[in-house]
Amino acid sequence: MSVVEQYARAHIVTDTAVPLTDELEAVPVTLRYDPERDPRSVRIRLPGTGGREWTFDRRLLEEGLRAPTGSGEVRVWPCGRVQAVVEFHSAQGVSVVQFERQALLRFLRRTYTAAAEPVTH
């Protein structure tokens, strides 16, 4: 099984003290899936957070593309027909990240393909 790492452009709105260039400017966000580490989870890393990653159930991301859902510090919901929002809560504040829905769908498809690959040693 192989690791899936994808970069997606996203708009970030935050109430934290993280210095972002411009909230209206799209920034690269890292989407990651490692089936050997945890086959049910995905990770998202935002720029300017010192490497902070949020790990949450892959199903949460998939379900959130169709209807509002959330668990713990992560909330996901559709935003019109072409975008989706992922909201992260932490002790430092809240970050709202707006993605193109197709980028998240492409990432999810790649994760299911990677999870289905046979292990070769």
JSON list of C-alpha atoms in Angstrom, two decimals:
[
{"chain": "A", "resi": 1, "resn": "MET", "atom": "CA", "xyz": [0.00, 0.00, 0.00]},
{"chain": "A", "resi": 2, "resn": "SER", "atom": "CA", "xyz": [1.33, 3.38, -0.88]},
{"chain": "A", "resi": 3, "resn": "VAL", "atom": "CA", "xyz": [1.11, 6.75, 0.80]},
{"chain": "A", "resi": 4, "resn": "VAL", "atom": "CA", "xyz": [-1.05, 9.33, -0.94]},
{"chain": "A", "resi": 5, "resn": "GLU", "atom": "CA", "xyz": [0.05, 12.94, -0.64]},
{"chain": "A", "resi": 6, "resn": "GLN", "atom": "CA", "xyz": [-1.72, 15.65, -2.56]},
{"chain": "A", "resi": 7, "resn": "TYR", "atom": "CA", "xyz": [-1.50, 19.41, -2.51]},
{"chain": "A", "resi": 8, "resn": "ALA", "atom": "CA", "xyz": [-4.69, 21.37, -2.94]},
{"chain": "A", "resi": 9, "resn": "ARG", "atom": "CA", "xyz": [-5.22, 25.11, -3.23]},
{"chain": "A", "resi": 10, "resn": "ALA", "atom": "CA", "xyz": [-7.50, 26.41, -0.51]},
{"chain": "A", "resi": 11, "resn": "HIS", "atom": "CA", "xyz": [-8.68, 29.64, 1.03]},
{"chain": "A", "resi": 12, "resn": "ILE", "atom": "CA", "xyz": [-8.03, 29.86, 4.76]},
{"chain": "A", "resi": 13, "resn": "VAL", "atom": "CA", "xyz": [-9.82, 32.08, 7.25]},
{"chain": "A", "resi": 14, "resn": "THR", "atom": "CA", "xyz": [-8.47, 31.88, 10.78]},
{"chain": "A", "resi": 15, "resn": "ASP", "atom": "CA", "xyz": [-8.81, 33.63, 14.11]},
{"chain": "A", "resi": 16, "resn": "THR", "atom": "CA", "xyz": [-5.39, 32.39, 15.23]},
{"chain": "A", "resi": 17, "resn": "ALA", "atom": "CA", "xyz": [-2.18, 34.39, 15.36]},
{"chain": "A", "resi": 18, "resn": "VAL", "atom": "CA", "xyz": [-0.79, 32.47, 12.36]},
{"chain": "A", "resi": 19, "resn": "PRO", "atom": "CA", "xyz": [0.60, 34.96, 9.80]},
{"chain": "A", "resi": 20, "resn": "LEU", "atom": "CA", "xyz": [-1.04, 34.22, 6.45]},
{"chain": "A", "resi": 21, "resn": "THR", "atom": "CA", "xyz": [-0.31, 36.25, 3.34]},
{"chain": "A", "resi": 22, "resn": "ASP", "atom": "CA", "xyz": [-3.86, 37.19, 2.40]},
{"chain": "A", "resi": 23, "resn": "GLU", "atom": "CA", "xyz": [-7.04, 35.37, 3.38]},
{"chain": "A", "resi": 24, "resn": "LEU", "atom": "CA", "xyz": [-8.40, 35.96, -0.13]},
{"chain": "A", "resi": 25, "resn": "GLU", "atom": "CA", "xyz": [-5.38, 34.31, -1.75]},
{"chain": "A", "resi": 26, "resn": "ALA", "atom": "CA", "xyz": [-5.41, 30.53, -2.23]},
{"chain": "A", "resi": 27, "resn": "VAL", "atom": "CA", "xyz": [-2.58, 28.70, -0.47]},
{"chain": "A", "resi": 28, "resn": "PRO", "atom": "CA", "xyz": [-1.26, 25.13, -0.82]},
{"chain": "A", "resi": 29, "resn": "VAL", "atom": "CA", "xyz": [-2.67, 22.69, 1.74]},
{"chain": "A", "resi": 30, "resn": "THR", "atom": "CA", "xyz": [-1.27, 19.18, 2.15]},
{"chain": "A", "resi": 31, "resn": "LEU", "atom": "CA", "xyz": [-3.68, 16.23, 2.12]},
{"chain": "A", "resi": 32, "resn": "ARG", "atom": "CA", "xyz": [-2.14, 12.93, 3.23]},
{"chain": "A", "resi": 33, "resn": "TYR", "atom": "CA", "xyz": [-3.22, 9.33, 3.57]},
{"chain": "A", "resi": 34, "resn": "ASP", "atom": "CA", "xyz": [-1.00, 6.55, 4.87]},
{"chain": "A", "resi": 35, "resn": "PRO", "atom": "CA", "xyz": [-2.83, 3.19, 4.86]},
{"chain": "A", "resi": 36, "resn": "GLU", "atom": "CA", "xyz": [-0.05, 1.45, 6.79]},
{"chain": "A", "resi": 37, "resn": "ARG", "atom": "CA", "xyz": [-0.13, 4.04, 9.58]},
{"chain": "A", "resi": 38, "resn": "ASP", "atom": "CA", "xyz": [-3.94, 4.23, 9.83]},
{"chain": "A", "resi": 39, "resn": "PRO", "atom": "CA", "xyz": [-6.14, 2.98, 6.97]},
{"chain": "A", "resi": 40, "resn": "ARG", "atom": "CA", "xyz": [-9.22, 4.82, 8.24]},
{"chain": "A", "resi": 41, "resn": "SER", "atom": "CA", "xyz": [-7.72, 8.31, 8.68]},
{"chain": "A", "resi": 42, "resn": "VAL", "atom": "CA", "xyz": [-6.62, 11.22, 6.54]},
{"chain": "A", "resi": 43, "resn": "ARG", "atom": "CA", "xyz": [-4.39, 14.12, 7.55]},
{"chain": "A", "resi": 44, "resn": "ILE", "atom": "CA", "xyz": [-4.49, 17.77, 6.54]},
{"chain": "A", "resi": 45, "resn": "ARG", "atom": "CA", "xyz": [-1.65, 20.23, 7.14]},
{"chain": "A", "resi": 46, "resn": "LEU", "atom": "CA", "xyz": [-2.18, 23.96, 6.72]},
{"chain": "A", "resi": 47, "resn": "PRO", "atom": "CA", "xyz": [0.68, 26.31, 5.85]},
{"chain": "A", "resi": 48, "resn": "GLY", "atom": "CA", "xyz": [2.05, 28.50, 8.61]},
{"chain": "A", "resi": 49, "resn": "THR", "atom": "CA", "xyz": [1.03, 26.18, 11.44]},
{"chain": "A", "resi": 50, "resn": "GLY", "atom": "CA", "xyz": [4.49, 24.88, 12.25]},
{"chain": "A", "resi": 51, "resn": "GLY", "atom": "CA", "xyz": [3.74, 21.45, 10.84]},
{"chain": "A", "resi": 52, "resn": "ARG", "atom": "CA", "xyz": [0.47, 21.04, 12.77]},
{"chain": "A", "resi": 53, "resn": "GLU", "atom": "CA", "xyz": [-1.62, 18.32, 11.16]},
{"chain": "A", "resi": 54, "resn": "TRP", "atom": "CA", "xyz": [-5.21, 17.40, 11.84]},
{"chain": "A", "resi": 55, "resn": "THR", "atom": "CA", "xyz": [-5.94, 13.68, 11.63]},
{"chain": "A", "resi": 56, "resn": "PHE", "atom": "CA", "xyz": [-9.51, 12.53, 11.30]},
{"chain": "A", "resi": 57, "resn": "ASP", "atom": "CA", "xyz": [-11.64, 9.74, 9.88]},
{"chain": "A", "resi": 58, "resn": "ARG", "atom": "CA", "xyz": [-11.63, 9.54, 6.09]},
{"chain": "A", "resi": 59, "resn": "ARG", "atom": "CA", "xyz": [-15.37, 8.83, 6.20]},
{"chain": "A", "resi": 60, "resn": "LEU", "atom": "CA", "xyz": [-15.92, 12.23, 7.85]},
{"chain": "A", "resi": 61, "resn": "LEU", "atom": "CA", "xyz": [-14.36, 13.96, 4.85]},
{"chain": "A", "resi": 62, "resn": "GLU", "atom": "CA", "xyz": [-16.40, 11.89, 2.40]},
{"chain": "A", "resi": 63, "resn": "GLU", "atom": "CA", "xyz": [-19.71, 12.41, 4.22]},
{"chain": "A", "resi": 64, "resn": "GLY", "atom": "CA", "xyz": [-19.01, 16.12, 4.66]},
{"chain": "A", "resi": 65, "resn": "LEU", "atom": "CA", "xyz": [-18.94, 16.60, 0.90]},
{"chain": "A", "resi": 66, "resn": "ARG", "atom": "CA", "xyz": [-22.65, 15.67, 0.83]},
{"chain": "A", "resi": 67, "resn": "ALA", "atom": "CA", "xyz": [-24.01, 17.03, 4.13]},
{"chain": "A", "resi": 68, "resn": "PRO", "atom": "CA", "xyz": [-22.70, 18.86, 7.22]},
{"chain": "A", "resi": 69, "resn": "THR", "atom": "CA", "xyz": [-20.91, 16.56, 9.64]},
{"chain": "A", "resi": 70, "resn": "GLY", "atom": "CA", "xyz": [-18.28, 16.76, 12.34]},
{"chain": "A", "resi": 71, "resn": "SER", "atom": "CA", "xyz": [-16.42, 15.00, 15.07]},
{"chain": "A", "resi": 72, "resn": "GLY", "atom": "CA", "xyz": [-14.18, 16.40, 17.78]},
{"chain": "A", "resi": 73, "resn": "GLU", "atom": "CA", "xyz": [-12.14, 19.31, 16.46]},
{"chain": "A", "resi": 74, "resn": "VAL", "atom": "CA", "xyz": [-13.09, 18.85, 12.78]},
{"chain": "A", "resi": 75, "resn": "ARG", "atom": "CA", "xyz": [-16.26, 19.86, 10.93]},
{"chain": "A", "resi": 76, "resn": "VAL", "atom": "CA", "xyz": [-16.90, 19.40, 7.18]},
{"chain": "A", "resi": 77, "resn": "TRP", "atom": "CA", "xyz": [-19.75, 20.65, 5.02]},
{"chain": "A", "resi": 78, "resn": "PRO", "atom": "CA", "xyz": [-20.57, 21.31, 1.37]},
{"chain": "A", "resi": 79, "resn": "CYS", "atom": "CA", "xyz": [-20.52, 24.93, 0.25]},
{"chain": "A", "resi": 80, "resn": "GLY", "atom": "CA", "xyz": [-22.61, 25.17, -2.89]},
{"chain": "A", "resi": 81, "resn": "ARG", "atom": "CA", "xyz": [-22.03, 22.67, -5.69]},
{"chain": "A", "resi": 82, "resn": "VAL", "atom": "CA", "xyz": [-18.33, 23.23, -6.30]},
{"chain": "A", "resi": 83, "resn": "GLN", "atom": "CA", "xyz": [-16.78, 23.90, -2.90]},
{"chain": "A", "resi": 84, "resn": "ALA", "atom": "CA", "xyz": [-16.48, 22.31, 0.53]},
{"chain": "A", "resi": 85, "resn": "VAL", "atom": "CA", "xyz": [-15.45, 23.70, 3.89]},
{"chain": "A", "resi": 86, "resn": "VAL", "atom": "CA", "xyz": [-13.32, 22.02, 6.54]},
{"chain": "A", "resi": 87, "resn": "GLU", "atom": "CA", "xyz": [-13.26, 23.73, 9.94]},
{"chain": "A", "resi": 88, "resn": "PHE", "atom": "CA", "xyz": [-10.54, 22.97, 12.48]},
{"chain": "A", "resi": 89, "resn": "HIS", "atom": "CA", "xyz": [-10.82, 23.86, 16.18]},
{"chain": "A", "resi": 90, "resn": "SER", "atom": "CA", "xyz": [-7.78, 23.98, 18.46]},
{"chain": "A", "resi": 91, "resn": "ALA", "atom": "CA", "xyz": [-6.68, 25.69, 21.66]},
{"chain": "A", "resi": 92, "resn": "GLN", "atom": "CA", "xyz": [-5.16, 28.41, 19.44]},
{"chain": "A", "resi": 93, "resn": "GLY", "atom": "CA", "xyz": [-8.45, 29.16, 17.65]},
{"chain": "A", "resi": 94, "resn": "VAL", "atom": "CA", "xyz": [-10.50, 28.18, 14.63]},
{"chain": "A", "resi": 95, "resn": "SER", "atom": "CA", "xyz": [-9.37, 27.79, 11.01]},
{"chain": "A", "resi": 96, "resn": "VAL", "atom": "CA", "xyz": [-11.94, 27.55, 8.23]},
{"chain": "A", "resi": 97, "resn": "VAL", "atom": "CA", "xyz": [-10.56, 26.12, 5.00]},
{"chain": "A", "resi": 98, "resn": "GLN", "atom": "CA", "xyz": [-12.49, 26.32, 1.74]},
{"chain": "A", "resi": 99, "resn": "PHE", "atom": "CA", "xyz": [-11.54, 23.74, -0.91]},
{"chain": "A", "resi": 100, "resn": "GLU", "atom": "CA", "xyz": [-12.64, 23.01, -4.43]},
{"chain": "A", "resi": 101, "resn": "ARG", "atom": "CA", "xyz": [-14.85, 19.95, -3.97]},
{"chain": "A", "resi": 102, "resn": "GLN", "atom": "CA", "xyz": [-13.21, 18.18, -6.95]},
{"chain": "A", "resi": 103, "resn": "ALA", "atom": "CA", "xyz": [-9.78, 18.35, -5.30]},
{"chain": "A", "resi": 104, "resn": "LEU", "atom": "CA", "xyz": [-11.13, 16.55, -2.23]},
{"chain": "A", "resi": 105, "resn": "LEU", "atom": "CA", "xyz": [-12.97, 13.98, -4.36]},
{"chain": "A", "resi": 106, "resn": "ARG", "atom": "CA", "xyz": [-9.79, 13.30, -6.35]},
{"chain": "A", "resi": 107, "resn": "PHE", "atom": "CA", "xyz": [-7.86, 12.84, -3.10]},
{"chain": "A", "resi": 108, "resn": "LEU", "atom": "CA", "xyz": [-10.49, 10.46, -1.69]},
{"chain": "A", "resi": 109, "resn": "ARG", "atom": "CA", "xyz": [-10.48, 8.37, -4.89]},
{"chain": "A", "resi": 110, "resn": "ARG", "atom": "CA", "xyz": [-6.70, 8.07, -4.65]},
{"chain": "A", "resi": 111, "resn": "THR", "atom": "CA", "xyz": [-6.95, 6.95, -0.99]},
{"chain": "A", "resi": 112, "resn": "TYR", "atom": "CA", "xyz": [-9.38, 4.16, -1.86]},
{"chain": "A", "resi": 113, "resn": "THR", "atom": "CA", "xyz": [-7.14, 3.03, -4.71]},
{"chain": "A", "resi": 114, "resn": "ALA", "atom": "CA", "xyz": [-4.09, 3.02, -2.40]},
{"chain": "A", "resi": 115, "resn": "ALA", "atom": "CA", "xyz": [-5.96, 1.08, 0.28]},
{"chain": "A", "resi": 116, "resn": "ALA", "atom": "CA", "xyz": [-6.93, -1.57, -2.27]},
{"chain": "A", "resi": 117, "resn": "GLU", "atom": "CA", "xyz": [-3.35, -2.13, -3.54]},
{"chain": "A", "resi": 118, "resn": "PRO", "atom": "CA", "xyz": [-1.88, -5.49, -2.56]},
{"chain": "A", "resi": 119, "resn": "VAL", "atom": "CA", "xyz": [1.08, -5.49, -0.18]},
{"chain": "A", "resi": 120, "resn": "THR", "atom": "CA", "xyz": [4.31, -6.73, -1.81]},
{"chain": "A", "resi": 121, "resn": "HIS", "atom": "CA", "xyz": [7.45, -7.49, 0.13]}
]
